[in-house]
Coordinates of C-alpha atoms in Angstrom, one line a residue:
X1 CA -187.0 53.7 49.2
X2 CA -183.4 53.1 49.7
X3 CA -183.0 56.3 51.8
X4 CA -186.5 54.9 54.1
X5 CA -184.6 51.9 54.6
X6 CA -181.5 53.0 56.0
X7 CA -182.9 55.8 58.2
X8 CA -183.1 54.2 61.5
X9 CA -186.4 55.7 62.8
X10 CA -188.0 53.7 65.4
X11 CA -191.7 55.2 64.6
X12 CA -193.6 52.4 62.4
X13 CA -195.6 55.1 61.8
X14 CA -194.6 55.2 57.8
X15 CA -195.9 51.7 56.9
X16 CA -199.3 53.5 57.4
X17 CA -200.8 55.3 54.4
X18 CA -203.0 58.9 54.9
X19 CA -206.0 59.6 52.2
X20 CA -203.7 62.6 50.7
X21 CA -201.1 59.6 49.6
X22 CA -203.5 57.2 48.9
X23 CA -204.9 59.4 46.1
X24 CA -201.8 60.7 44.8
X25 CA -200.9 56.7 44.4
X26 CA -204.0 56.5 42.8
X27 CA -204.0 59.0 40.6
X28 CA -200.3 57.7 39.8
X29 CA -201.8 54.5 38.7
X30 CA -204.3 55.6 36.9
X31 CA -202.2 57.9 34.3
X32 CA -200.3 54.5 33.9
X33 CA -203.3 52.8 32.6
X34 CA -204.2 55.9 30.5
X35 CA -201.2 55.6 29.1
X36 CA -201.1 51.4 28.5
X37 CA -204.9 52.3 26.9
X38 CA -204.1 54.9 24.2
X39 CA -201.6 52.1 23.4
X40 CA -203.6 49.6 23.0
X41 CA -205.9 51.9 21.2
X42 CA -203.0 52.4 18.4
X43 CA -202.3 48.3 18.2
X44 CA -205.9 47.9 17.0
X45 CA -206.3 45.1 19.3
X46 CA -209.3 43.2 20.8
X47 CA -208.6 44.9 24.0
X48 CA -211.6 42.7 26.6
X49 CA -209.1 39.7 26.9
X50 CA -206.1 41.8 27.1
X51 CA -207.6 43.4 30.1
X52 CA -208.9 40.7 32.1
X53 CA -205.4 39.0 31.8
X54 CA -203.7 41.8 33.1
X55 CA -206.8 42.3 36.1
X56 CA -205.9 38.8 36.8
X57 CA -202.2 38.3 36.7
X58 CA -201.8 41.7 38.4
X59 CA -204.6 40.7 41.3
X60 CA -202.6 37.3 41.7
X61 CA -199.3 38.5 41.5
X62 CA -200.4 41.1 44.3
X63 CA -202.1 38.7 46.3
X64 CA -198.9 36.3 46.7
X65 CA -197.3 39.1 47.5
X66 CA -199.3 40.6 50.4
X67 CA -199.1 36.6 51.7
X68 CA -195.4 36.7 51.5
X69 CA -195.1 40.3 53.2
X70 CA -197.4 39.3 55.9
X71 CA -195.1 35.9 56.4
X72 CA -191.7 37.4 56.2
X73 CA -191.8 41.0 55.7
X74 CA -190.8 42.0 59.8
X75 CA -187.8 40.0 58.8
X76 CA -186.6 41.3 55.8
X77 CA -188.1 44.7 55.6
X78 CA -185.3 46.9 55.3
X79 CA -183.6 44.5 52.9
X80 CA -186.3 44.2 50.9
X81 CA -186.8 48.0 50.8
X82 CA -183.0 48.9 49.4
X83 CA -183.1 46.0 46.5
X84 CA -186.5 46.9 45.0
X85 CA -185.1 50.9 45.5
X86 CA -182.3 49.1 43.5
X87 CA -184.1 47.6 41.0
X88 CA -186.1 50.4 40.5
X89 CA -182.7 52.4 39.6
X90 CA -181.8 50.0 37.3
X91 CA -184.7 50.0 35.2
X92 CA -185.1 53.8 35.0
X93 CA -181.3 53.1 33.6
X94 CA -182.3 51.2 31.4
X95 CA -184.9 53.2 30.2
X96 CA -182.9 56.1 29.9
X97 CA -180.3 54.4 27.9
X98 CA -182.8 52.9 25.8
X99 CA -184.3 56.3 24.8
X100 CA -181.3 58.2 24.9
X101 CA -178.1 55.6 24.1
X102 CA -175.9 57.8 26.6
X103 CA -174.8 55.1 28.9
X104 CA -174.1 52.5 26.1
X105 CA -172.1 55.3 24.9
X106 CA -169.7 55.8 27.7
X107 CA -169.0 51.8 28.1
X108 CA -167.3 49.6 25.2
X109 CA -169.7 46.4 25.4

């Protein structure tokens, strides 16, 4: 994401998605829910409410923003790009330090 935002290509071809990376993306999403299930299958947990709050908070949350991307997102594109490729960093960080303890390791907090 970072390195899409700071090439300085004048094609807006890439904002447009083919069917080969719309089913990759799909098929990304999908192991994710696999996953999320056999966890939920583990918890022993009514799972019908627990998936229609998720189905809804994720369809609302998506839904604002598409409205806020349509608004503002020729303004702040670029910008918008390189912190969420930032915040993504960070959180596989964290991840692997969670799993791992090798960053809390090297700093003194």
């Amino acid at each position: 994401m970072i390195v899409e935002a700071i090439k300085d290509d004048d094609n807006d071809n890439s904002t447009y998605l083919d069917n080969k990376e719309l089913i990759i993306l799909s098929i990304a999403t999908s192991i994710d829910a696999l996953a999320v299930g056999v966890t939920f299958a583990f918890l022993n947990i009514d799972i019908i409410p627990i998936c229609v709050s998720i189905g809804v908070i994720t369809f609302l949350v998506c839904f604002i923003g598409v409205l806020i991307g349509k608004k503002i997102g020729s303004v702040f594109k670029n910008y918008a790009q390189i912190i969420g490729g930032i915040i993504l960093i960070l959180i596989g960080l964290n991840i692997l330090n969670e799993h791992t303890q090798i960053i809390s390791n090297l700093f003194i907090f």
